[in-house]
Coordinates of C-alpha atoms in Angstrom, one line a residue:
X1 CA 18.8 23.0 -3.7
X2 CA 20.5 22.4 -0.4
X3 CA 23.6 20.3 0.1
X4 CA 23.0 16.7 -0.7
X5 CA 25.0 14.0 1.2
X6 CA 25.3 10.7 -0.6
X7 CA 26.0 8.0 1.9
X8 CA 27.2 4.5 0.9
X9 CA 29.0 3.1 3.9
X10 CA 27.9 1.7 7.3
X11 CA 30.1 4.2 9.1
X12 CA 28.7 7.2 7.2
X13 CA 25.1 6.0 7.9
X14 CA 25.8 5.4 11.6
X15 CA 27.2 9.0 11.9
X16 CA 24.2 10.4 10.1
X17 CA 21.8 8.4 12.3
X18 CA 23.6 9.8 15.4
X19 CA 22.8 13.2 14.1
X20 CA 19.2 12.4 13.3
X21 CA 18.6 11.0 16.8
X22 CA 19.2 14.5 18.3
X23 CA 16.5 16.1 16.1
X24 CA 12.9 16.7 17.0
X25 CA 11.9 15.5 13.5
X26 CA 13.2 14.2 10.1
X27 CA 11.6 14.1 6.7
X28 CA 11.9 10.7 5.1
X29 CA 11.0 8.8 2.0
X30 CA 12.0 5.5 0.4
X31 CA 12.7 4.5 -3.2
X32 CA 12.2 0.8 -3.9
X33 CA 11.5 -1.6 -6.7
X34 CA 8.2 -3.4 -6.6
X35 CA 8.2 -6.2 -9.2
X36 CA 9.3 -3.7 -11.9
X37 CA 12.9 -4.7 -12.6
X38 CA 13.4 -7.7 -10.3
X39 CA 11.4 -10.3 -8.6
X40 CA 9.9 -9.1 -5.2
X41 CA 10.3 -5.8 -3.4
X42 CA 13.8 -4.3 -3.0
X43 CA 14.9 -1.3 -1.1
X44 CA 16.9 1.0 -3.3
X45 CA 17.3 4.4 -1.5
X46 CA 16.4 6.2 1.7
X47 CA 16.1 9.9 1.7
X48 CA 16.3 11.9 4.9
X49 CA 15.9 15.7 5.4
X50 CA 17.2 17.1 8.7
X51 CA 15.8 20.6 8.2
X52 CA 18.8 22.0 6.4
X53 CA 20.4 19.2 4.3
X54 CA 19.4 16.1 2.5
X55 CA 21.0 12.7 3.1
X56 CA 20.6 10.1 0.4
X57 CA 21.3 6.7 2.0
X58 CA 22.3 4.1 -0.6
X59 CA 21.8 0.6 0.9
X60 CA 23.0 -1.3 -2.2
X61 CA 26.8 -1.1 -1.5
X62 CA 26.4 -2.4 2.0
X63 CA 27.8 -5.9 2.6
X64 CA 24.9 -6.5 5.1
X65 CA 22.0 -4.2 4.3
X66 CA 20.1 -4.8 7.6
X67 CA 23.1 -4.4 9.8
X68 CA 24.4 -1.4 7.9
X69 CA 21.0 0.3 8.2
X70 CA 20.3 -0.6 11.8
X71 CA 21.5 2.7 13.3
X72 CA 18.9 4.4 11.1
X73 CA 16.3 1.9 12.1
X74 CA 16.9 2.7 15.7
X75 CA 15.9 6.3 14.9
X76 CA 12.8 5.1 13.0
X77 CA 11.7 3.1 16.1
X78 CA 12.4 6.1 18.5
X79 CA 9.2 7.9 19.4
X80 CA 11.1 11.0 20.4
X81 CA 11.9 11.8 16.8
X82 CA 9.0 12.5 14.5
X83 CA 9.1 11.0 11.0
X84 CA 7.5 13.2 8.4
X85 CA 6.4 11.2 5.3
X86 CA 4.1 11.8 2.4
X87 CA 1.7 8.8 1.8
X88 CA 3.8 6.5 3.9
X89 CA 2.0 3.2 3.9
X90 CA 4.0 1.6 1.1
X91 CA 7.2 2.7 2.8
X92 CA 6.4 1.4 6.3
X93 CA 5.0 -1.8 4.9
X94 CA 8.3 -2.3 3.1
X95 CA 10.3 -1.6 6.2
X96 CA 8.2 -4.2 8.1
X97 CA 8.4 -6.8 5.3
X98 CA 12.1 -6.7 4.7
X99 CA 13.6 -5.7 8.1
X100 CA 10.9 -6.0 10.7
X101 CA 11.1 -2.3 11.4
X102 CA 8.0 -0.5 12.8
X103 CA 8.2 3.2 12.7
X104 CA 7.1 5.3 15.6
X105 CA 5.8 8.9 15.8
X106 CA 4.7 9.2 12.1
X107 CA 3.4 12.4 10.6
X108 CA 1.9 11.9 7.2
X109 CA 1.2 14.9 5.0
X110 CA -1.2 12.9 2.9
X111 CA -3.2 12.1 6.0
X112 CA -3.2 15.7 7.0
X113 CA -4.4 16.9 3.6
X114 CA -7.1 14.3 3.5
X115 CA -8.5 15.4 6.8
X116 CA -9.0 18.9 5.4
X117 CA -11.7 17.2 3.3
X118 CA -10.7 19.3 0.3
X119 CA -10.5 16.2 -2.0
X120 CA -11.6 12.6 -1.7
X121 CA -8.5 10.8 -2.8
X122 CA -4.9 10.9 -1.5
X123 CA -3.0 13.7 -3.2
X124 CA 0.4 13.1 -4.8
X125 CA 3.4 14.9 -3.4
X126 CA 3.9 16.8 -6.6
X127 CA 0.3 18.1 -6.6
X128 CA 0.5 18.9 -2.9
X129 CA 3.7 21.0 -3.4
X130 CA 2.0 22.8 -6.3
X131 CA -1.2 23.4 -4.3
X132 CA 0.4 24.6 -1.1
X133 CA 3.8 26.1 -2.1
X134 CA 2.9 27.3 -5.6
X135 CA 5.5 25.6 -7.8
X136 CA 6.1 22.4 -9.6
X137 CA 8.9 19.8 -9.0
X138 CA 10.1 17.5 -11.7
X139 CA 8.7 14.0 -11.3
X140 CA 10.3 12.6 -14.5
X141 CA 12.4 10.1 -12.6
X142 CA 9.5 8.5 -10.7
X143 CA 9.5 5.3 -12.7
X144 CA 13.2 5.0 -13.4
X145 CA 15.2 2.0 -12.3
X146 CA 16.2 2.8 -8.8
X147 CA 18.3 -0.4 -8.5
X148 CA 20.6 0.6 -11.3
X149 CA 23.9 2.2 -10.4
X150 CA 25.3 4.7 -10.6
X151 CA 22.4 7.0 -9.8
X152 CA 22.1 9.9 -12.2
X153 CA 22.2 13.5 -11.0
X154 CA 18.5 13.8 -12.1
X155 CA 17.6 10.8 -9.9
X156 CA 19.4 12.3 -6.9
X157 CA 17.6 15.7 -7.4
X158 CA 14.3 13.9 -7.7
X159 CA 15.0 11.9 -4.6
X160 CA 16.0 15.0 -2.6
X161 CA 12.8 16.8 -3.7
X162 CA 10.7 14.0 -2.2
X163 CA 11.8 15.1 1.3
X164 CA 13.0 18.7 0.9
X165 CA 9.5 20.3 1.3
X166 CA 8.0 18.0 3.9
X167 CA 8.5 20.2 6.9
X168 CA 7.0 23.3 5.2
X169 CA 4.1 21.2 4.0
X170 CA 3.3 19.6 7.4
X171 CA 3.6 23.0 9.1
X172 CA 1.1 24.6 6.7
X173 CA -1.3 21.7 6.9
X174 CA -1.0 21.5 10.7
X175 CA -2.0 25.1 11.0
X176 CA -5.0 24.7 8.8
X177 CA -6.1 21.6 10.7
X178 CA -5.8 23.5 14.0
X179 CA -8.0 26.3 12.6
X180 CA -10.7 23.7 11.8
X181 CA -10.3 21.9 15.2
X182 CA -9.0 18.8 13.6
X183 CA -5.5 18.5 15.0
X184 CA -6.6 15.6 17.2
X185 CA -8.1 13.8 14.2
X186 CA -4.7 13.9 12.5
X187 CA -3.0 12.6 15.7
X188 CA -5.4 9.7 15.8
X189 CA -4.8 8.8 12.2
X190 CA -1.0 9.1 12.4
X191 CA -0.9 7.0 15.6
X192 CA -2.9 4.3 13.8
X193 CA -0.1 4.1 11.1
X194 CA 2.3 2.7 13.8
X195 CA 0.2 -0.5 13.8
X196 CA 0.3 -1.0 10.0
X197 CA 1.9 -4.4 9.3
X198 CA 2.8 -6.3 6.2
X199 CA 0.4 -9.1 5.4
X200 CA 2.4 -12.3 4.9
X201 CA -0.3 -14.8 4.5
X202 CA -2.4 -14.1 1.4
X203 CA -4.0 -17.5 0.9
X204 CA -4.9 -16.8 -2.8
X205 CA -2.5 -14.3 -4.4
X206 CA -3.9 -15.0 -7.8
X207 CA -7.5 -13.9 -6.9
X208 CA -7.1 -10.2 -7.7
X209 CA -5.9 -10.9 -11.2
X210 CA -8.6 -13.5 -11.6
X211 CA -11.3 -11.0 -10.7
X212 CA -9.9 -8.5 -13.2
X213 CA -10.0 -11.0 -16.1
X214 CA -13.4 -12.4 -15.0
X215 CA -12.0 -15.9 -14.6
X216 CA -14.9 -18.3 -13.9
X217 CA -14.9 -20.9 -11.1
X218 CA -14.5 -23.6 -13.8
X219 CA -11.4 -21.8 -15.2
X220 CA -9.9 -20.9 -11.8
X221 CA -7.9 -24.1 -11.3
X222 CA -6.0 -23.6 -14.6
X223 CA -5.5 -19.9 -13.8
X224 CA -4.2 -20.7 -10.3
X225 CA -1.7 -23.2 -11.6
X226 CA -0.5 -20.9 -14.4
X227 CA -0.1 -18.1 -11.9
X228 CA 1.9 -20.2 -9.5
X229 CA 4.1 -21.6 -12.3
X230 CA 4.8 -18.1 -13.6
X231 CA 5.7 -17.0 -10.1
X232 CA 8.2 -19.9 -9.7
X233 CA 9.9 -19.1 -13.0
X234 CA 10.1 -15.4 -12.1
X235 CA 11.6 -16.1 -8.7
X236 CA 14.2 -18.4 -10.3
X237 CA 15.1 -15.8 -12.9
X238 CA 14.9 -12.8 -10.5
X239 CA 12.6 -11.1 -12.9
X240 CA 9.1 -9.6 -12.5
X241 CA 6.4 -12.1 -13.3
X242 CA 5.1 -10.1 -16.2
X243 CA 8.5 -10.7 -17.9
X244 CA 7.7 -14.4 -17.8
X245 CA 4.1 -14.2 -18.9
X246 CA 1.9 -11.1 -19.2
X247 CA -1.4 -10.9 -17.3
X248 CA -3.2 -10.9 -20.7
X249 CA -1.4 -14.0 -21.8
X250 CA -2.1 -15.6 -18.4
X251 CA -5.8 -15.2 -19.0
X252 CA -5.5 -16.3 -22.6
X253 CA -3.8 -19.5 -21.7
X254 CA -6.4 -20.2 -19.1
X255 CA -9.1 -20.2 -21.7
X256 CA -7.0 -21.8 -24.4
X257 CA -4.5 -24.1 -22.6
X258 CA -1.4 -25.5 -24.3
X259 CA -2.0 -29.2 -24.7
X260 CA 0.9 -30.5 -26.8
X261 CA 4.5 -29.9 -27.7
X262 CA 3.7 -28.3 -31.1
X263 CA 1.4 -25.7 -29.5
X264 CA 4.1 -25.0 -26.9
X265 CA 6.8 -24.7 -29.6
X266 CA 4.9 -22.1 -31.6
X267 CA 3.3 -20.2 -28.7
X268 CA 4.1 -16.5 -28.5
X269 CA 4.4 -14.3 -25.5
X270 CA 6.2 -16.9 -23.3
X271 CA 9.5 -16.5 -21.7
X272 CA 12.0 -19.0 -23.2
X273 CA 12.4 -20.7 -19.8
X274 CA 8.8 -21.8 -20.0
X275 CA 9.7 -23.9 -23.1
X276 CA 12.5 -25.7 -21.3
X277 CA 12.5 -28.6 -18.9
X278 CA 11.1 -28.8 -16.2
X279 CA 8.7 -25.9 -16.7
X280 CA 7.7 -27.0 -20.2
X281 CA 6.4 -30.3 -18.8
X282 CA 4.6 -28.5 -16.0
X283 CA 2.9 -26.1 -18.5
X284 CA 1.7 -29.0 -20.6
X285 CA 0.4 -30.8 -17.5
X286 CA -1.7 -27.8 -16.5
X287 CA -3.4 -27.9 -19.9
X288 CA -4.0 -31.7 -19.9
X289 CA -4.7 -32.7 -16.3
X290 CA -7.9 -32.6 -14.3
X291 CA -7.0 -30.0 -11.6
X292 CA -8.4 -29.8 -8.1
X293 CA -11.0 -27.1 -7.7
X294 CA -10.6 -24.1 -5.4
X295 CA -11.3 -25.2 -1.8
X296 CA -13.6 -22.9 0.2
X297 CA -11.8 -20.4 2.4
X298 CA -12.6 -20.5 6.1
X299 CA -15.0 -17.7 7.0
X300 CA -12.4 -15.5 8.7
X301 CA -10.4 -15.4 5.4
X302 CA -13.3 -14.5 3.1
X303 CA -13.1 -11.0 1.7
X304 CA -16.7 -10.5 0.8
X305 CA -18.8 -8.5 3.3
X306 CA -19.9 -10.2 6.5
X307 CA -23.6 -9.6 5.7
X308 CA -23.3 -11.8 2.6
X309 CA -22.3 -14.7 4.8
X310 CA -25.7 -14.6 6.6
X311 CA -29.2 -15.7 5.8
X312 CA -32.7 -15.6 7.3
X313 CA -33.4 -13.3 10.3
X314 CA -29.7 -12.6 10.8
X315 CA -29.4 -11.3 7.2
X316 CA -32.4 -9.0 7.8
X317 CA -30.8 -7.6 10.9
X318 CA -27.5 -6.9 9.1
X319 CA -29.4 -5.3 6.3
X320 CA -31.2 -3.0 8.7
X321 CA -27.8 -1.9 10.1
X322 CA -26.6 -1.2 6.6
X323 CA -29.7 0.8 5.8
X324 CA -29.2 3.0 8.9
X325 CA -25.5 3.5 8.1
X326 CA -26.4 4.6 4.6
X327 CA -29.0 7.0 6.0
X328 CA -26.4 8.5 8.3
X329 CA -23.9 8.8 5.5
X330 CA -26.5 10.8 3.5
X331 CA -26.9 13.1 6.6
X332 CA -23.1 13.5 6.9
X333 CA -22.9 14.4 3.2
X334 CA -25.6 17.0 3.6
X335 CA -24.0 18.5 6.8
X336 CA -20.3 18.2 6.0
X337 CA -20.0 17.4 2.3
X338 CA -19.5 14.1 0.5
X339 CA -15.8 13.9 1.1
X340 CA -16.1 13.9 4.8
X341 CA -19.1 11.5 4.6
X342 CA -16.9 9.0 2.8
X343 CA -14.1 9.4 5.3
X344 CA -16.4 8.4 8.1
X345 CA -18.5 5.9 6.2
X346 CA -16.8 4.5 3.2
X347 CA -18.2 1.3 1.7
X348 CA -15.4 -0.6 3.5
X349 CA -16.1 1.0 6.8
X350 CA -19.8 0.4 6.5
X351 CA -19.1 -3.3 6.0
X352 CA -16.8 -3.3 9.0
X353 CA -19.3 -1.5 11.2
X354 CA -22.1 -3.9 10.3
X355 CA -20.0 -6.7 11.6
X356 CA -17.8 -5.1 14.3
X357 CA -19.8 -2.1 15.4
X358 CA -18.8 1.6 15.1
X359 CA -17.0 1.7 18.4
X360 CA -14.5 -0.9 17.2
X361 CA -14.3 0.0 13.5
X362 CA -14.0 3.7 13.7
X363 CA -11.5 6.2 15.2
X364 CA -12.8 8.3 18.1
X365 CA -13.1 11.4 15.8
X366 CA -15.2 9.4 13.3
X367 CA -17.4 8.0 16.1
X368 CA -18.0 11.5 17.4
X369 CA -19.1 12.8 14.0
X370 CA -21.4 9.8 13.5
X371 CA -22.9 10.3 17.0
X372 CA -23.5 14.0 16.3
X373 CA -25.1 13.2 13.0
X374 CA -27.4 10.6 14.6
X375 CA -28.4 12.9 17.4
X376 CA -29.1 15.8 15.0
X377 CA -31.3 13.7 12.7
X378 CA -33.0 11.7 15.4
X379 CA -31.3 8.4 14.5
X380 CA -30.2 5.8 17.1
X381 CA -26.4 5.5 17.1
X382 CA -26.5 2.7 19.7
X383 CA -28.1 0.4 17.0
X384 CA -24.7 0.3 15.2
X385 CA -22.3 1.0 18.1
X386 CA -21.7 -2.6 19.2
X387 CA -20.7 -5.8 17.3
X388 CA -23.3 -7.7 15.4
X389 CA -24.9 -10.4 17.6

């Protein structure tokens, strides 16, 4: 294990950032709490590897977190310094959500591995280290409370391991991609990560849980109001929503609402705050009031596929595009294997291409593979190249 620097002051972070700015690349990872121990998403630690030493940057002691981390954020925005991550989307979304920081010059080892088409799903860092470097790293601290201080030595070692091997991994994967002629593919995918932004306007945050528990349209108004009440209590208590009311209990109360004080008093699985004013009255009102049904979403916010919003001749044309895309996917699977076929034409991408066209929905490398497959198998790529009209 190399030397680990544990940085807790703005001055120390600024000095480290000055050093990072002189380097061609840094390895980086974030530890954060996402509704596990507190309400919301909270940055807990930033790990940086400079090629020789590991720097653990602790933001929690900073009087002003954003200001104290700004020298590091300058480096993250600097395209002259490559940032080597593994599976970085959660990290860069957090930086955008909390600080408005958009990383430039990203190299993601998960992206590199995926483009080798050895496996269909993103590989964990631990599995990648084992596969490429031949040894295991301890992942026992993965779910520990990263907001609790002081950090243990085991947590510090775990955090260091998350960045310590990134340079060796990316160099190995880069060489293998070059041998396959796929270096430009990785460059395109990594460049696209610079545009990833946090979505701040989910019109129906309860919808995913509702789908999981098969909440019917008739039950949805109660589920929606319970979900929003749970969120309000969790926010006030600074606790994860499941500490207030589990998802299972949320679904149960939707189907068997609390309708009187006696039921509320004897109900199990509720945080005590739900049995106190004003939340007790709100909970009773949900179970005894005629609630407004779900209003239809505008077309641009609907998540179901574009083709399902059509009818008549337009629906038939969209279906023909889908049939052609599935045919091309079968050809890609036969020529390049099912993993590569799914990378070019996943179900989500097929839905996007039906509406937007392949030229808009796909990266250039995906477009080229699709064009080649169409040409080889006497299919007409131009039928799915442009937006649906």
